[in-house]
Every structure is written in C-alpha cells, then in structure tokens.
mmCIF file of C-alpha atoms and ligand atoms in Angstrom:
data_model
loop_
_atom_site.group_PDB
_atom_site.id
_atom_site.type_symbol
_atom_site.label_atom_id
_atom_site.label_comp_id
_atom_site.label_asym_id
_atom_site.label_seq_id
_atom_site.Cartn_x
_atom_site.Cartn_y
_atom_site.Cartn_z
ATOM 1 C CA UNK A 25 -0.041 0.039 -0.006
ATOM 2 C CA UNK A 26 1.232 3.428 -0.919
ATOM 3 C CA UNK A 27 1.292 6.180 1.793
ATOM 4 C CA UNK A 28 0.520 9.798 0.856
ATOM 5 C CA UNK A 29 0.753 12.645 3.414
ATOM 6 C CA UNK A 30 -2.308 14.720 3.513
ATOM 7 C CA UNK A 31 -0.745 17.981 4.359
ATOM 8 C CA UNK A 32 0.999 21.219 3.028
ATOM 9 C CA UNK A 33 3.274 21.386 6.037
ATOM 10 C CA UNK A 34 6.707 21.121 4.586
ATOM 11 C CA UNK A 35 8.672 20.242 7.776
ATOM 12 C CA UNK A 36 6.076 17.569 8.689
ATOM 13 C CA UNK A 37 6.271 16.066 5.214
ATOM 14 C CA UNK A 38 9.990 16.224 5.230
ATOM 15 C CA UNK A 39 10.276 14.369 8.534
ATOM 16 C CA UNK A 40 8.263 11.358 7.179
ATOM 17 C CA UNK A 41 9.903 11.579 3.852
ATOM 18 C CA UNK A 42 13.363 11.232 5.362
ATOM 19 C CA UNK A 43 12.225 7.950 6.927
ATOM 20 C CA UNK A 44 11.178 6.698 3.435
ATOM 21 C CA UNK A 45 7.502 6.631 4.363
ATOM 22 C CA UNK A 46 6.209 9.040 1.804
ATOM 23 C CA UNK A 47 5.034 7.856 -1.640
ATOM 24 C CA UNK A 48 3.198 11.068 -2.340
ATOM 25 C CA UNK A 49 1.366 13.994 -0.990
ATOM 26 C CA UNK A 50 -2.243 15.412 -1.149
ATOM 27 C CA UNK A 51 -3.140 18.949 -0.632
ATOM 28 C CA UNK A 52 -6.477 20.863 -0.772
ATOM 29 C CA UNK A 53 -7.586 24.423 -0.401
ATOM 30 C CA UNK A 54 -8.204 24.010 3.342
ATOM 31 C CA UNK A 55 -4.618 22.588 3.768
ATOM 32 C CA UNK A 56 -3.163 25.420 1.808
ATOM 33 C CA UNK A 57 -5.002 27.783 4.157
ATOM 34 C CA UNK A 58 -3.711 26.039 7.112
ATOM 35 C CA UNK A 59 -0.105 26.250 5.819
ATOM 36 C CA UNK A 60 -0.352 29.935 5.404
ATOM 37 C CA UNK A 61 1.678 29.727 2.312
ATOM 38 C CA UNK A 62 1.277 30.666 -1.401
ATOM 39 C CA UNK A 63 -0.102 27.624 -3.274
ATOM 40 C CA UNK A 64 2.330 27.704 -6.069
ATOM 41 C CA UNK A 65 5.294 28.336 -3.800
ATOM 42 C CA UNK A 66 4.530 25.600 -1.328
ATOM 43 C CA UNK A 67 3.501 23.111 -3.882
ATOM 44 C CA UNK A 68 6.791 23.602 -5.757
ATOM 45 C CA UNK A 69 8.691 23.097 -2.534
ATOM 46 C CA UNK A 70 6.778 19.858 -1.783
ATOM 47 C CA UNK A 71 7.283 18.584 -5.411
ATOM 48 C CA UNK A 72 11.028 19.135 -5.100
ATOM 49 C CA UNK A 73 11.119 17.181 -1.814
ATOM 50 C CA UNK A 74 8.944 14.222 -2.611
ATOM 51 C CA UNK A 75 9.465 11.911 -5.634
ATOM 52 C CA UNK A 76 5.952 10.635 -5.959
ATOM 53 C CA UNK A 77 2.659 12.216 -6.939
ATOM 54 C CA UNK A 78 1.706 15.620 -5.389
ATOM 55 C CA UNK A 79 -1.905 16.600 -5.583
ATOM 56 C CA UNK A 80 -2.682 20.181 -6.077
ATOM 57 C CA UNK A 81 -6.422 21.067 -6.249
ATOM 58 C CA UNK A 82 -8.072 23.395 -8.744
ATOM 59 C CA UNK A 83 -10.544 25.890 -7.274
ATOM 60 C CA UNK A 84 -12.535 26.900 -10.364
ATOM 61 C CA UNK A 85 -16.058 25.404 -10.832
ATOM 62 C CA UNK A 86 -16.372 25.310 -14.668
ATOM 63 C CA UNK A 87 -14.618 22.668 -16.755
ATOM 64 C CA UNK A 88 -12.712 25.198 -18.959
ATOM 65 C CA UNK A 89 -11.466 27.131 -15.969
ATOM 66 C CA UNK A 90 -10.527 23.896 -14.161
ATOM 67 C CA UNK A 91 -8.571 22.789 -17.255
ATOM 68 C CA UNK A 92 -6.737 26.156 -17.322
ATOM 69 C CA UNK A 93 -5.849 25.964 -13.663
ATOM 70 C CA UNK A 94 -4.902 22.298 -14.030
ATOM 71 C CA UNK A 95 -2.460 23.107 -16.925
ATOM 72 C CA UNK A 96 -0.868 25.850 -14.715
ATOM 73 C CA UNK A 97 -0.478 23.606 -11.674
ATOM 74 C CA UNK A 98 0.903 20.899 -13.792
ATOM 75 C CA UNK A 99 3.709 23.251 -14.920
ATOM 76 C CA UNK A 100 4.997 23.348 -11.373
ATOM 77 C CA UNK A 101 6.717 19.988 -11.631
ATOM 78 C CA UNK A 102 6.440 16.631 -13.410
ATOM 79 C CA UNK A 103 5.049 14.883 -10.312
ATOM 80 C CA UNK A 104 2.039 17.200 -10.030
ATOM 81 C CA UNK A 105 -1.350 15.470 -9.876
ATOM 82 C CA UNK A 106 -4.172 17.771 -10.755
ATOM 83 C CA UNK A 107 -6.955 17.381 -8.263
ATOM 84 C CA UNK A 108 -10.464 18.114 -9.523
ATOM 85 C CA UNK A 109 -13.882 17.724 -7.755
ATOM 86 C CA UNK A 110 -16.392 15.007 -8.449
ATOM 87 C CA UNK A 111 -18.778 17.177 -10.411
ATOM 88 C CA UNK A 112 -19.860 16.970 -13.995
ATOM 89 C CA UNK A 113 -17.436 19.790 -14.879
ATOM 90 C CA UNK A 114 -14.780 18.080 -12.795
ATOM 91 C CA UNK A 115 -15.108 14.891 -14.903
ATOM 92 C CA UNK A 116 -14.974 16.874 -18.085
ATOM 93 C CA UNK A 117 -11.647 18.453 -16.869
ATOM 94 C CA UNK A 118 -10.479 15.044 -15.862
ATOM 95 C CA UNK A 119 -11.034 13.583 -19.308
ATOM 96 C CA UNK A 120 -9.179 16.488 -20.987
ATOM 97 C CA UNK A 121 -6.284 16.697 -18.456
ATOM 98 C CA UNK A 122 -5.767 12.919 -18.327
ATOM 99 C CA UNK A 123 -5.923 12.846 -22.168
ATOM 100 C CA UNK A 124 -2.989 15.330 -22.081
ATOM 101 C CA UNK A 125 -1.072 12.696 -20.061
ATOM 102 C CA UNK A 126 -1.422 14.533 -16.780
ATOM 103 C CA UNK A 127 -2.184 12.599 -13.501
ATOM 104 C CA UNK A 128 -5.585 13.465 -12.207
ATOM 105 C CA UNK A 129 -7.018 12.764 -8.692
ATOM 106 C CA UNK A 130 -10.829 13.058 -8.526
ATOM 107 C CA UNK A 131 -11.747 14.180 -5.111
ATOM 108 C CA UNK A 132 -14.809 14.503 -2.898
ATOM 109 C CA UNK A 133 -16.032 11.023 -3.763
ATOM 110 C CA UNK A 134 -18.977 9.800 -1.676
ATOM 111 C CA UNK A 135 -20.470 7.017 -3.832
ATOM 112 C CA UNK A 136 -19.653 4.011 -5.915
ATOM 113 C CA UNK A 137 -21.433 5.624 -8.903
ATOM 114 C CA UNK A 138 -19.268 8.661 -8.630
ATOM 115 C CA UNK A 139 -16.139 6.416 -8.491
ATOM 116 C CA UNK A 140 -17.257 4.594 -11.745
ATOM 117 C CA UNK A 141 -17.724 7.910 -13.565
ATOM 118 C CA UNK A 142 -14.279 9.071 -12.387
ATOM 119 C CA UNK A 143 -12.655 5.752 -13.690
ATOM 120 C CA UNK A 144 -14.526 6.182 -17.054
ATOM 121 C CA UNK A 145 -13.181 9.727 -17.260
ATOM 122 C CA UNK A 146 -9.572 8.495 -17.007
ATOM 123 C CA UNK A 147 -8.807 9.330 -13.305
ATOM 124 C CA UNK A 148 -5.374 8.319 -12.126
ATOM 125 C CA UNK A 149 -6.797 8.341 -8.495
ATOM 126 C CA UNK A 150 -10.202 8.357 -6.916
ATOM 127 C CA UNK A 151 -10.488 9.864 -3.426
ATOM 128 C CA UNK A 152 -13.348 8.502 -1.390
ATOM 129 C CA UNK A 153 -13.680 10.431 1.839
ATOM 130 C CA UNK A 154 -13.960 7.962 4.787
ATOM 131 C CA UNK A 155 -14.041 10.265 7.684
ATOM 132 C CA UNK A 156 -16.544 12.710 6.337
ATOM 133 C CA UNK A 157 -19.072 9.701 5.690
ATOM 134 C CA UNK A 158 -18.321 8.447 9.175
ATOM 135 C CA UNK A 159 -19.104 11.982 10.441
ATOM 136 C CA UNK A 160 -22.656 11.672 9.165
ATOM 137 C CA UNK A 161 -23.138 8.260 10.501
ATOM 138 C CA UNK A 162 -22.478 6.358 7.364
ATOM 139 C CA UNK A 163 -19.759 3.771 6.947
ATOM 140 C CA UNK A 164 -16.858 5.285 5.081
ATOM 141 C CA UNK A 165 -14.864 2.077 4.929
ATOM 142 C CA UNK A 166 -17.788 0.280 3.282
ATOM 143 C CA UNK A 167 -17.379 2.647 0.388
ATOM 144 C CA UNK A 168 -13.750 1.758 0.002
ATOM 145 C CA UNK A 169 -14.674 -1.857 0.007
ATOM 146 C CA UNK A 170 -17.453 -1.414 -2.621
ATOM 147 C CA UNK A 171 -15.369 0.604 -4.931
ATOM 148 C CA UNK A 172 -12.587 -1.994 -4.546
ATOM 149 C CA UNK A 173 -15.094 -4.778 -5.652
ATOM 150 C CA UNK A 174 -16.569 -2.822 -8.559
ATOM 151 C CA UNK A 175 -13.132 -1.586 -9.939
ATOM 152 C CA UNK A 176 -11.921 -5.330 -9.561
ATOM 153 C CA UNK A 177 -15.045 -6.602 -11.343
ATOM 154 C CA UNK A 178 -14.329 -4.541 -14.337
ATOM 155 C CA UNK A 179 -10.566 -4.113 -14.291
ATOM 156 C CA UNK A 180 -10.640 -0.372 -13.901
ATOM 157 C CA UNK A 181 -7.063 0.899 -13.462
ATOM 158 C CA UNK A 182 -7.820 4.003 -11.433
ATOM 159 C CA UNK A 183 -6.095 3.757 -8.026
ATOM 160 C CA UNK A 184 -8.378 3.966 -4.871
ATOM 161 C CA UNK A 185 -6.952 6.663 -2.713
ATOM 162 C CA UNK A 186 -8.631 6.353 0.687
ATOM 163 C CA UNK A 187 -8.905 9.956 1.894
ATOM 164 C CA UNK A 188 -10.289 11.744 4.914
ATOM 165 C CA UNK A 189 -8.349 9.404 7.149
ATOM 166 C CA UNK A 190 -8.789 10.344 10.798
ATOM 167 C CA UNK A 191 -7.450 7.341 12.753
ATOM 168 C CA UNK A 192 -4.725 4.671 12.536
ATOM 169 C CA UNK A 193 -7.469 2.107 12.532
ATOM 170 C CA UNK A 194 -8.729 3.658 9.258
ATOM 171 C CA UNK A 195 -5.353 2.883 7.734
ATOM 172 C CA UNK A 196 -5.468 -0.748 8.934
ATOM 173 C CA UNK A 197 -8.981 -1.201 7.512
ATOM 174 C CA UNK A 198 -8.170 0.415 4.181
ATOM 175 C CA UNK A 199 -5.007 -1.756 3.924
ATOM 176 C CA UNK A 200 -7.087 -4.967 4.641
ATOM 177 C CA UNK A 201 -9.647 -3.980 1.982
ATOM 178 C CA UNK A 202 -6.900 -3.376 -0.537
ATOM 179 C CA UNK A 203 -6.939 0.393 -1.132
ATOM 180 C CA UNK A 204 -4.123 1.177 -3.419
ATOM 181 C CA UNK A 205 -3.096 4.324 -1.513
ATOM 182 C CA UNK A 206 -3.994 5.989 1.827
ATOM 183 C CA UNK A 207 -3.586 9.563 2.479
ATOM 184 C CA UNK A 208 -3.403 10.640 6.076
ATOM 185 C CA UNK A 209 -2.341 13.576 8.163
ATOM 186 C CA UNK A 210 1.260 13.320 9.561
ATOM 187 C CA UNK A 211 -0.212 12.816 13.151
ATOM 188 C CA UNK A 212 -2.300 9.862 12.121
ATOM 189 C CA UNK A 213 0.643 8.250 10.344
ATOM 190 C CA UNK A 214 2.848 8.651 13.451
ATOM 191 C CA UNK A 215 -0.041 7.300 15.649
ATOM 192 C CA UNK A 216 0.472 4.014 13.787
ATOM 193 C CA UNK A 217 3.509 3.245 15.860
ATOM 194 C CA UNK A 218 1.557 3.260 19.232
ATOM 195 C CA UNK A 219 0.611 0.128 21.040
ATOM 196 C CA UNK A 220 0.145 0.063 24.873
ATOM 197 C CA UNK A 221 1.831 -3.378 25.085
ATOM 198 C CA UNK A 222 4.865 -1.929 23.406
ATOM 199 C CA UNK A 223 5.050 0.929 25.978
ATOM 200 C CA UNK A 224 4.363 -1.645 28.825
ATOM 201 C CA UNK A 225 6.969 -4.074 27.585
ATOM 202 C CA UNK A 226 9.585 -1.318 27.139
ATOM 203 C CA UNK A 227 8.968 -0.006 30.677
ATOM 204 C CA UNK A 228 9.552 -3.595 31.988
ATOM 205 C CA UNK A 229 12.758 -4.039 29.986
ATOM 206 C CA UNK A 230 14.082 -0.677 31.238
ATOM 207 C CA UNK A 231 13.313 -1.680 34.834
ATOM 208 C CA UNK A 232 15.089 -5.030 34.527
ATOM 209 C CA UNK A 233 17.915 -3.563 32.627
ATOM 210 C CA UNK A 234 18.586 -1.065 35.415
ATOM 211 C CA UNK A 235 18.748 -3.995 37.966
ATOM 212 C CA UNK A 236 21.548 -5.628 35.992
ATOM 213 C CA UNK A 237 23.771 -2.617 36.620
ATOM 214 C CA UNK A 238 25.242 -3.092 33.111
ATOM 215 C CA UNK A 239 26.028 -0.694 30.191
ATOM 216 C CA UNK A 240 26.171 -1.327 26.535
ATOM 217 C CA UNK A 241 28.124 1.977 25.803
HETATM 218 C C1 E4P B 16 -7.852 14.255 0.485
HETATM 219 O O1 E4P B 16 -7.274 14.448 -0.523
HETATM 220 C C2 E4P B 16 -8.320 15.329 1.313
HETATM 221 O O2 E4P B 16 -7.457 16.351 1.125
HETATM 222 C C3 E4P B 16 -8.565 14.992 2.772
HETATM 223 O O3 E4P B 16 -8.220 13.658 3.056
HETATM 224 C C4 E4P B 16 -9.675 15.511 3.453
HETATM 225 O O4 E4P B 16 -9.647 15.113 4.822
HETATM 226 P P1 E4P B 16 -10.628 15.739 5.904
HETATM 227 O O5 E4P B 16 -12.033 15.192 5.686
HETATM 228 O O6 E4P B 16 -10.126 15.260 7.145
HETATM 229 O O7 E4P B 16 -10.682 17.267 5.626
#
C-alpha cells in the first residue's frame, strides 16, 4: 500500500519523507489555508522534496477554468497530480487533462457511482472520503470496500486513494480492503506506531536492565 501525506506542512512532510514513508502528498484548499503559504510556492517546494505524485487542487467550478488551472498547476513539476472535484465539470476536466497525459485525482467522492464515472473519465486516482462519511453516521470504509469490488469486477485501473483518514485504525482497515493508497495527516501516520503493550513491555525491560547494573556503551 502506498502512503501519501495529507498536508501542506513542509517540515512535517520532510520528517516522514526522510524515513522513506512518503510515496506522495495530497493537498487541498483548506490545507493550503492552514499552511499560510502561497499555493504555487509551497507546492513547488513539496514537489522538489517528494519523488511521488503531489496532488494540487483546482478551485474553479467550470470545466474550462479547471482545465486552465490544472495546466498551470501541472507546470510546477512533473510529479504534479491535478485534483478536481467530483462534479460533472470536474469529470470533463479530468477527461481532458488525463488525455494530455497529466495525472488526475478526482476528489470529494462519496459513492460507488461517482467512482465509476471518475474511472471512465480517466482518473489516475479516486479519493473516497472515509471520515466525512463516518461524520454523518455512514460507513466510510464500506465505500472503500464497494469501490474495490466494482473496480476489480471490471478491471478499472484508477487507483483507490482512501482519503479523509482520521485514525490509525482507518489505515489498517483500508489496507485490509486493498485500497491502493491511503492519504493521512502526519499525526495519524505517526499514531500507527503506538501500542500500549509496546509501552508496557519497554517499561519492564528498562526496569530489569537497570537492575543488571550493566551498560552497553
Ligand atoms: C484528501 O485528498 C483530502 O485532502 C483530505 O483527506 C480530506 O480530509 P478531511 O475530511 O479530514 O478534511
């Protein structure tokens, strides 16, 4: 499973990237706002840091304007993935931009039908939002599972990018289902390391080691 970092925080991305844990990055207008940075500038910096796909989202609502914005974003670097919303205009933009050989991430997906349309329009990635479905008492992970089944039924090559990931358990579930990619905030990726038995076991080892009176260095 590929790991994307859902952030525009360059130091946080760098820390994970230095550990070899970053296969790509996703950003959105809210994350750009949170970074306090200029979109072109911060995206360029992220693209120079990370070798894999870096999603940069268009903000226009009509297909022609999305295409123009997508072309401009794609000029930033070769690893740019243009992110477009799952609207009819977004699908038109996806078709044109993917036809030009650009990677396209179709975002804000909340149904299997939307995911089918994105695959037909040539999306490189489909981003179903797990957490936001959970927020309205629906089962976000069930959507990942359903899209996996439908894409496999018909051999669609669009990669399932599980998004709106809020917990480390979401990552486990997405991996078990077979999502191609998970994008998660740095804090959620770091939370994957935690286990109470690891903490408890380490504490006991430290106590016993102290009793030996030995040193390694
Ligand atoms: C994905 O590409 C989105 O940027 C992101 O996962 C949305 O997550 P949120 O629902 O936590 O804002």
